[in-house]
Amino acid sequence: MTRWSDAVGQDSGESYHARMAAFAASGQDAHGEADFVTSLLGTGGRVLDAGCGTGRVAVELAARGFDVVAADVDASMLAVARRSAPNLNWLERDLASLDSAEPALTGGFDVVLAAGNVIPLLAEGTEADVIRRLAACLGPLGLLVAGFGTDVEHLPLDHVPVTLEEYDTWCGDAGLTVQERFLTWDREPFEADQGYAVSVHARRA
Ligand SMILES: C[S@@+](CC[C@H](N)C(=O)[O-])C[C@H]1O[C@@H](n2cnc3c(N)ncnc32)[C@H](O)[C@@H]1O
């Protein structure tokens, strides 16, 4: 059981999609994550959207011309994703058993993205292994990009399961080092007590 399914059950695809659509309709920036990835990669590249959910970000990245593979363990979220973009490469996979040697995942990704609180919503105790598996999907110059809440106001949970220090340690164990960290997807400067972080990790030189 992931913390996500513990928190919302296994049938949250449509309600999550409706919530995100309402957010976009209210005039809020719905493509901050896609803009951030675009700013890293420019006009092309391979992206693995890990914990893609309903495909909110993957669909936008594919529309911008990126070569996208998207994986999630929640079938109800993926059902919405498949409906939105039937031809995109959706994988129903648990990140805790993701295999970088499977054909869809070989060749090295330029960005592995874990947007929208994926890291703190993994199953307890699997985080270090998941990060090692995500790191194994990166090409030599690839970047692991993750955005997640560091206080309860920024999480769909009543506690904070993952600190940035723990995340950096797990990344370090996977051979990655932090390259940049921001408060928001539009690159506001990071502030430790503001409850959110967007982190970019690269292979240690
Ligand atoms: C809040 S949703 C974010 C979805 C999407 N990234 C977005 O930003 O809209 C968190 C997602 O992480 C996924 N997730 C959590 N643990 C996972 C795991 N072990 N394997 C695959 N997906 C996982 C959940 O199924 C859920 O779809």
PDB file of C-alpha atoms and ligand atoms in Angstrom:
ATOM      1  CA  MET A   1       0.000   0.000   0.000  1.00  0.00           C
ATOM      2  CA  THR A   2       1.403   3.391  -0.937  1.00  0.00           C
ATOM      3  CA  ARG A   3       0.776   6.352   1.347  1.00  0.00           C
ATOM      4  CA  TRP A   4      -1.246   7.738  -1.580  1.00  0.00           C
ATOM      5  CA  SER A   5      -3.673   4.799  -1.584  1.00  0.00           C
ATOM      6  CA  ASP A   6      -3.799   4.838   2.225  1.00  0.00           C
ATOM      7  CA  ALA A   7      -4.818   8.497   2.062  1.00  0.00           C
ATOM      8  CA  VAL A   8      -7.293   8.475  -0.844  1.00  0.00           C
ATOM      9  CA  GLY A   9      -8.140   4.837  -1.602  1.00  0.00           C
ATOM     10  CA  GLN A  10      -7.728   3.138  -4.951  1.00  0.00           C
ATOM     11  CA  ASP A  11     -10.438   4.900  -6.902  1.00  0.00           C
ATOM     12  CA  SER A  12      -9.349   8.516  -6.848  1.00  0.00           C
ATOM     13  CA  GLY A  13      -8.541   9.039 -10.538  1.00  0.00           C
ATOM     14  CA  GLU A  14     -11.689  10.909 -11.524  1.00  0.00           C
ATOM     15  CA  SER A  15     -11.816  13.068  -8.384  1.00  0.00           C
ATOM     16  CA  TYR A  16      -8.122  13.990  -8.712  1.00  0.00           C
ATOM     17  CA  HIS A  17      -8.662  14.852 -12.365  1.00  0.00           C
ATOM     18  CA  ALA A  18     -11.698  17.023 -11.504  1.00  0.00           C
ATOM     19  CA  ARG A  19      -9.726  18.823  -8.787  1.00  0.00           C
ATOM     20  CA  MET A  20      -6.842  19.561 -11.134  1.00  0.00           C
ATOM     21  CA  ALA A  21      -9.216  20.712 -13.893  1.00  0.00           C
ATOM     22  CA  ALA A  22     -10.916  23.098 -11.442  1.00  0.00           C
ATOM     23  CA  PHE A  23      -7.498  24.414 -10.404  1.00  0.00           C
ATOM     24  CA  ALA A  24      -6.574  25.099 -14.038  1.00  0.00           C
ATOM     25  CA  ALA A  25      -9.996  26.661 -14.760  1.00  0.00           C
ATOM     26  CA  SER A  26      -9.543  29.071 -11.840  1.00  0.00           C
ATOM     27  CA  GLY A  27      -6.697  30.683 -13.751  1.00  0.00           C
ATOM     28  CA  GLN A  28      -3.879  29.135 -11.695  1.00  0.00           C
ATOM     29  CA  ASP A  29      -0.733  28.071 -13.526  1.00  0.00           C
ATOM     30  CA  ALA A  30      -1.395  24.422 -14.313  1.00  0.00           C
ATOM     31  CA  HIS A  31       1.872  23.800 -16.166  1.00  0.00           C
ATOM     32  CA  GLY A  32       4.557  24.862 -13.718  1.00  0.00           C
ATOM     33  CA  GLU A  33       6.151  21.416 -13.708  1.00  0.00           C
ATOM     34  CA  ALA A  34       6.153  21.183 -17.528  1.00  0.00           C
ATOM     35  CA  ASP A  35       7.614  24.696 -17.774  1.00  0.00           C
ATOM     36  CA  PHE A  36      10.339  23.721 -15.316  1.00  0.00           C
ATOM     37  CA  VAL A  37      11.284  20.591 -17.284  1.00  0.00           C
ATOM     38  CA  THR A  38      11.214  22.617 -20.499  1.00  0.00           C
ATOM     39  CA  SER A  39      13.596  25.135 -18.931  1.00  0.00           C
ATOM     40  CA  LEU A  40      16.024  22.286 -18.175  1.00  0.00           C
ATOM     41  CA  LEU A  41      15.808  20.482 -21.498  1.00  0.00           C
ATOM     42  CA  GLY A  42      14.997  23.106 -24.084  1.00  0.00           C
ATOM     43  CA  THR A  43      13.256  21.680 -27.096  1.00  0.00           C
ATOM     44  CA  GLY A  44      13.715  17.930 -26.849  1.00  0.00           C
ATOM     45  CA  GLY A  45      14.620  14.993 -24.670  1.00  0.00           C
ATOM     46  CA  ARG A  46      13.388  11.864 -22.925  1.00  0.00           C
ATOM     47  CA  VAL A  47      11.348  12.202 -19.754  1.00  0.00           C
ATOM     48  CA  LEU A  48      10.176   9.515 -17.353  1.00  0.00           C
ATOM     49  CA  ASP A  49       7.188  10.813 -15.381  1.00  0.00           C
ATOM     50  CA  ALA A  50       7.409   8.624 -12.281  1.00  0.00           C
ATOM     51  CA  GLY A  51       4.120   8.598 -10.368  1.00  0.00           C
ATOM     52  CA  CYS A  52       2.389  10.276 -13.306  1.00  0.00           C
ATOM     53  CA  GLY A  53      -1.106   9.956 -11.847  1.00  0.00           C
ATOM     54  CA  THR A  54      -3.737  11.140 -14.337  1.00  0.00           C
ATOM     55  CA  GLY A  55      -1.029  12.290 -16.736  1.00  0.00           C
ATOM     56  CA  ARG A  56      -1.475  15.982 -16.015  1.00  0.00           C
ATOM     57  CA  VAL A  57       2.232  16.689 -16.604  1.00  0.00           C
ATOM     58  CA  ALA A  58       3.096  13.846 -19.008  1.00  0.00           C
ATOM     59  CA  VAL A  59       0.416  14.860 -21.500  1.00  0.00           C
ATOM     60  CA  GLU A  60       1.617  18.463 -21.515  1.00  0.00           C
ATOM     61  CA  LEU A  61       5.260  17.407 -21.954  1.00  0.00           C
ATOM     62  CA  ALA A  62       4.347  15.098 -24.830  1.00  0.00           C
ATOM     63  CA  ALA A  63       2.374  17.932 -26.457  1.00  0.00           C
ATOM     64  CA  ARG A  64       5.554  20.025 -26.260  1.00  0.00           C
ATOM     65  CA  GLY A  65       7.474  17.388 -28.192  1.00  0.00           C
ATOM     66  CA  PHE A  66       9.271  15.541 -25.417  1.00  0.00           C
ATOM     67  CA  ASP A  67       9.570  11.774 -25.632  1.00  0.00           C
ATOM     68  CA  VAL A  68       7.617  10.710 -22.534  1.00  0.00           C
ATOM     69  CA  VAL A  69       7.198   7.444 -20.669  1.00  0.00           C
ATOM     70  CA  ALA A  70       4.866   7.628 -17.676  1.00  0.00           C
ATOM     71  CA  ALA A  71       4.450   5.150 -14.832  1.00  0.00           C
ATOM     72  CA  ASP A  72       2.040   4.850 -11.923  1.00  0.00           C
ATOM     73  CA  VAL A  73       0.755   2.032  -9.726  1.00  0.00           C
ATOM     74  CA  ASP A  74      -2.786   3.431  -9.308  1.00  0.00           C
ATOM     75  CA  ALA A  75      -5.002   1.952 -12.040  1.00  0.00           C
ATOM     76  CA  SER A  76      -7.755   4.545 -11.510  1.00  0.00           C
ATOM     77  CA  MET A  77      -5.314   7.400 -12.098  1.00  0.00           C
ATOM     78  CA  LEU A  78      -3.893   5.675 -15.174  1.00  0.00           C
ATOM     79  CA  ALA A  79      -7.383   5.108 -16.595  1.00  0.00           C
ATOM     80  CA  VAL A  80      -7.861   8.883 -16.749  1.00  0.00           C
ATOM     81  CA  ALA A  81      -4.385   9.289 -18.226  1.00  0.00           C
ATOM     82  CA  ARG A  82      -5.035   6.717 -20.959  1.00  0.00           C
ATOM     83  CA  ARG A  83      -8.321   8.386 -21.851  1.00  0.00           C
ATOM     84  CA  SER A  84      -6.565  11.779 -22.201  1.00  0.00           C
ATOM     85  CA  ALA A  85      -3.740  10.495 -24.393  1.00  0.00           C
ATOM     86  CA  PRO A  86      -4.278   6.922 -25.626  1.00  0.00           C
ATOM     87  CA  ASN A  87      -1.018   6.870 -27.580  1.00  0.00           C
ATOM     88  CA  LEU A  88       1.327   7.936 -24.812  1.00  0.00           C
ATOM     89  CA  ASN A  89       3.476   5.209 -23.246  1.00  0.00           C
ATOM     90  CA  TRP A  90       1.655   4.561 -19.924  1.00  0.00           C
ATOM     91  CA  LEU A  91       3.086   1.865 -17.657  1.00  0.00           C
ATOM     92  CA  GLU A  92       1.161   0.438 -14.715  1.00  0.00           C
ATOM     93  CA  ARG A  93       4.125  -0.099 -12.429  1.00  0.00           C
ATOM     94  CA  ASP A  94       5.012   0.101  -8.761  1.00  0.00           C
ATOM     95  CA  LEU A  95       8.081   2.336  -8.571  1.00  0.00           C
ATOM     96  CA  ALA A  96       9.333   0.046  -5.804  1.00  0.00           C
ATOM     97  CA  SER A  97       9.829  -2.677  -8.407  1.00  0.00           C
ATOM     98  CA  LEU A  98      10.643  -0.507 -11.421  1.00  0.00           C
ATOM     99  CA  ASP A  99      13.221  -2.247 -13.597  1.00  0.00           C
ATOM    100  CA  SER A 100      15.480   0.051 -15.616  1.00  0.00           C
ATOM    101  CA  ALA A 101      16.302  -2.920 -17.866  1.00  0.00           C
ATOM    102  CA  GLU A 102      12.750  -3.274 -19.167  1.00  0.00           C
ATOM    103  CA  PRO A 103      12.602  -2.171 -22.813  1.00  0.00           C
ATOM    104  CA  ALA A 104      10.491   0.965 -22.263  1.00  0.00           C
ATOM    105  CA  LEU A 105      12.961   2.204 -19.648  1.00  0.00           C
ATOM    106  CA  THR A 106      16.328   1.501 -21.240  1.00  0.00           C
ATOM    107  CA  GLY A 107      18.468   4.054 -23.064  1.00  0.00           C
ATOM    108  CA  GLY A 108      18.723   6.674 -20.318  1.00  0.00           C
ATOM    109  CA  PHE A 109      16.279   9.457 -19.552  1.00  0.00           C
ATOM    110  CA  ASP A 110      17.287  13.113 -19.596  1.00  0.00           C
ATOM    111  CA  VAL A 111      14.845  13.849 -16.778  1.00  0.00           C
ATOM    112  CA  VAL A 112      13.129  11.551 -14.311  1.00  0.00           C
ATOM    113  CA  LEU A 113      10.318  13.584 -12.810  1.00  0.00           C
ATOM    114  CA  ALA A 114       8.524  12.913  -9.524  1.00  0.00           C
ATOM    115  CA  ALA A 115       6.017  15.766  -9.385  1.00  0.00           C
ATOM    116  CA  GLY A 116       3.109  16.348  -7.060  1.00  0.00           C
ATOM    117  CA  ASN A 117       4.289  14.773  -3.806  1.00  0.00           C
ATOM    118  CA  VAL A 118       5.176  11.363  -5.258  1.00  0.00           C
ATOM    119  CA  ILE A 119       8.168  10.886  -2.940  1.00  0.00           C
ATOM    120  CA  PRO A 120       6.317  11.358   0.376  1.00  0.00           C
ATOM    121  CA  LEU A 121       3.386   9.305  -0.974  1.00  0.00           C
ATOM    122  CA  LEU A 122       5.468   6.173  -1.626  1.00  0.00           C
ATOM    123  CA  ALA A 123       4.969   3.204   0.675  1.00  0.00           C
ATOM    124  CA  GLU A 124       6.808   3.661   3.957  1.00  0.00           C
ATOM    125  CA  GLY A 125      10.280   2.162   3.886  1.00  0.00           C
ATOM    126  CA  THR A 126      10.534   1.939   0.083  1.00  0.00           C
ATOM    127  CA  GLU A 127      11.841   5.431  -0.577  1.00  0.00           C
ATOM    128  CA  ALA A 128      15.577   4.691  -0.741  1.00  0.00           C
ATOM    129  CA  ASP A 129      15.013   1.734  -3.076  1.00  0.00           C
ATOM    130  CA  VAL A 130      12.651   3.721  -5.312  1.00  0.00           C
ATOM    131  CA  ILE A 131      15.188   6.533  -5.629  1.00  0.00           C
ATOM    132  CA  ARG A 132      17.891   4.026  -6.504  1.00  0.00           C
ATOM    133  CA  ARG A 133      15.605   2.609  -9.218  1.00  0.00           C
ATOM    134  CA  LEU A 134      14.762   6.069 -10.559  1.00  0.00           C
ATOM    135  CA  ALA A 135      18.462   6.990 -10.616  1.00  0.00           C
ATOM    136  CA  ALA A 136      19.173   3.819 -12.615  1.00  0.00           C
ATOM    137  CA  CYS A 137      16.827   5.130 -15.332  1.00  0.00           C
ATOM    138  CA  LEU A 138      18.884   8.310 -15.828  1.00  0.00           C
ATOM    139  CA  GLY A 139      21.279   8.832 -18.703  1.00  0.00           C
ATOM    140  CA  PRO A 140      24.836   9.977 -17.853  1.00  0.00           C
ATOM    141  CA  LEU A 141      23.779  13.647 -17.756  1.00  0.00           C
ATOM    142  CA  GLY A 142      20.224  12.952 -16.614  1.00  0.00           C
ATOM    143  CA  LEU A 143      18.482  14.842 -13.834  1.00  0.00           C
ATOM    144  CA  LEU A 144      16.154  13.617 -11.112  1.00  0.00           C
ATOM    145  CA  VAL A 145      13.556  16.343 -10.511  1.00  0.00           C
ATOM    146  CA  ALA A 146      11.192  16.082  -7.551  1.00  0.00           C
ATOM    147  CA  GLY A 147       8.723  18.489  -6.007  1.00  0.00           C
ATOM    148  CA  PHE A 148       7.094  17.734  -2.685  1.00  0.00           C
ATOM    149  CA  GLY A 149       5.712  19.242   0.487  1.00  0.00           C
ATOM    150  CA  THR A 150       7.775  19.469   3.636  1.00  0.00           C
ATOM    151  CA  ASP A 151       4.915  20.502   5.928  1.00  0.00           C
ATOM    152  CA  VAL A 152       1.370  19.212   6.345  1.00  0.00           C
ATOM    153  CA  GLU A 153      -0.134  22.224   4.561  1.00  0.00           C
ATOM    154  CA  HIS A 154       1.568  21.042   1.377  1.00  0.00           C
ATOM    155  CA  LEU A 155       0.761  17.337   1.714  1.00  0.00           C
ATOM    156  CA  PRO A 156      -2.451  15.289   1.538  1.00  0.00           C
ATOM    157  CA  LEU A 157      -1.369  13.690   4.826  1.00  0.00           C
ATOM    158  CA  ASP A 158      -1.623  14.561   8.521  1.00  0.00           C
ATOM    159  CA  HIS A 159       2.113  14.149   9.028  1.00  0.00           C
ATOM    160  CA  VAL A 160       5.370  14.774   7.194  1.00  0.00           C
ATOM    161  CA  PRO A 161       6.868  11.391   6.274  1.00  0.00           C
ATOM    162  CA  VAL A 162       9.966  12.571   4.381  1.00  0.00           C
ATOM    163  CA  THR A 163      12.396  15.358   5.180  1.00  0.00           C
ATOM    164  CA  LEU A 164      14.670  16.983   2.630  1.00  0.00           C
ATOM    165  CA  GLU A 165      17.658  15.708   4.591  1.00  0.00           C
ATOM    166  CA  GLU A 166      16.400  12.130   4.207  1.00  0.00           C
ATOM    167  CA  TYR A 167      15.680  12.694   0.518  1.00  0.00           C
ATOM    168  CA  ASP A 168      19.189  14.038  -0.088  1.00  0.00           C
ATOM    169  CA  THR A 169      20.670  11.080   1.775  1.00  0.00           C
ATOM    170  CA  TRP A 170      18.715   8.565  -0.330  1.00  0.00           C
ATOM    171  CA  CYS A 171      19.758  10.421  -3.483  1.00  0.00           C
ATOM    172  CA  GLY A 172      23.355  10.376  -2.272  1.00  0.00           C
ATOM    173  CA  ASP A 173      23.137   6.611  -1.710  1.00  0.00           C
ATOM    174  CA  ALA A 174      21.935   6.345  -5.333  1.00  0.00           C
ATOM    175  CA  GLY A 175      24.991   8.273  -6.576  1.00  0.00           C
ATOM    176  CA  LEU A 176      23.203  11.604  -7.001  1.00  0.00           C
ATOM    177  CA  THR A 177      23.988  15.008  -5.614  1.00  0.00           C
ATOM    178  CA  VAL A 178      21.756  18.047  -5.274  1.00  0.00           C
ATOM    179  CA  GLN A 179      22.351  20.527  -8.056  1.00  0.00           C
ATOM    180  CA  GLU A 180      19.595  23.086  -7.535  1.00  0.00           C
ATOM    181  CA  ARG A 181      16.718  23.581  -5.116  1.00  0.00           C
ATOM    182  CA  PHE A 182      13.803  25.993  -5.374  1.00  0.00           C
ATOM    183  CA  LEU A 183      10.709  26.829  -3.370  1.00  0.00           C
ATOM    184  CA  THR A 184       8.406  26.620  -6.390  1.00  0.00           C
ATOM    185  CA  TRP A 185       8.286  25.295  -9.928  1.00  0.00           C
ATOM    186  CA  ASP A 186       8.794  28.844 -11.184  1.00  0.00           C
ATOM    187  CA  ARG A 187      12.139  28.966  -9.416  1.00  0.00           C
ATOM    188  CA  GLU A 188      11.415  31.143  -6.402  1.00  0.00           C
ATOM    189  CA  PRO A 189      14.446  30.888  -4.102  1.00  0.00           C
ATOM    190  CA  PHE A 190      14.283  27.973  -1.667  1.00  0.00           C
ATOM    191  CA  GLU A 191      13.378  28.777   1.930  1.00  0.00           C
ATOM    192  CA  ALA A 192      13.561  25.945   4.434  1.00  0.00           C
ATOM    193  CA  ASP A 193      10.465  26.899   6.443  1.00  0.00           C
ATOM    194  CA  GLN A 194       8.081  27.527   3.540  1.00  0.00           C
ATOM    195  CA  GLY A 195       6.801  23.962   3.190  1.00  0.00           C
ATOM    196  CA  TYR A 196       7.730  23.002  -0.370  1.00  0.00           C
ATOM    197  CA  ALA A 197      10.847  22.171  -2.345  1.00  0.00           C
ATOM    198  CA  VAL A 198      11.649  21.480  -5.970  1.00  0.00           C
ATOM    199  CA  SER A 199      14.933  19.583  -6.067  1.00  0.00           C
ATOM    200  CA  VAL A 200      17.205  18.775  -8.988  1.00  0.00           C
ATOM    201  CA  HIS A 201      19.754  16.005  -8.481  1.00  0.00           C
ATOM    202  CA  ALA A 202      22.459  14.937 -10.931  1.00  0.00           C
ATOM    203  CA  ARG A 203      25.006  12.147 -10.961  1.00  0.00           C
ATOM    204  CA  ARG A 204      27.974  12.857  -8.711  1.00  0.00           C
ATOM    205  CA  ALA A 205      30.964  13.831 -10.834  1.00  0.00           C
TER     206      ALA A 205
HETATM  207  C1  LIG B   1      -0.614  13.371  -5.795  1.00  0.00           C
HETATM  208  S1  LIG B   1      -0.457  12.198  -7.099  1.00  0.00           S
HETATM  209  C2  LIG B   1       0.519  13.143  -8.267  1.00  0.00           C
HETATM  210  C3  LIG B   1       0.298  12.687  -9.669  1.00  0.00           C
HETATM  211  C4  LIG B   1       1.064  13.472 -10.742  1.00  0.00           C
HETATM  212  N1  LIG B   1       2.499  13.307 -10.599  1.00  0.00           N
HETATM  213  C5  LIG B   1       0.713  14.928 -10.718  1.00  0.00           C
HETATM  214  O1  LIG B   1       1.580  15.750 -10.360  1.00  0.00           O
HETATM  215  O2  LIG B   1      -0.435  15.266 -11.044  1.00  0.00           O
HETATM  216  C6  LIG B   1       0.763  11.049  -6.463  1.00  0.00           C
HETATM  217  C7  LIG B   1       0.919   9.833  -7.360  1.00  0.00           C
HETATM  218  O3  LIG B   1       2.031   9.048  -6.904  1.00  0.00           O
HETATM  219  C8  LIG B   1       1.717   7.707  -7.203  1.00  0.00           C
HETATM  220  N2  LIG B   1       2.541   6.771  -6.451  1.00  0.00           N
HETATM  221  C9  LIG B   1       2.781   6.736  -5.128  1.00  0.00           C
HETATM  222  N3  LIG B   1       3.533   5.673  -4.828  1.00  0.00           N
HETATM  223  C10 LIG B   1       3.785   5.024  -5.990  1.00  0.00           C
HETATM  224  C11 LIG B   1       4.505   3.850  -6.329  1.00  0.00           C
HETATM  225  N4  LIG B   1       5.126   3.114  -5.413  1.00  0.00           N
HETATM  226  N5  LIG B   1       4.558   3.473  -7.612  1.00  0.00           N
HETATM  227  C12 LIG B   1       3.943   4.200  -8.585  1.00  0.00           C
HETATM  228  N6  LIG B   1       3.231   5.322  -8.319  1.00  0.00           N
HETATM  229  C13 LIG B   1       3.157   5.732  -7.037  1.00  0.00           C
HETATM  230  C14 LIG B   1       0.254   7.601  -6.822  1.00  0.00           C
HETATM  231  O4  LIG B   1      -0.341   6.430  -7.338  1.00  0.00           O
HETATM  232  C15 LIG B   1      -0.305   8.908  -7.373  1.00  0.00           C
HETATM  233  O5  LIG B   1      -0.805   8.754  -8.670  1.00  0.00           O
END
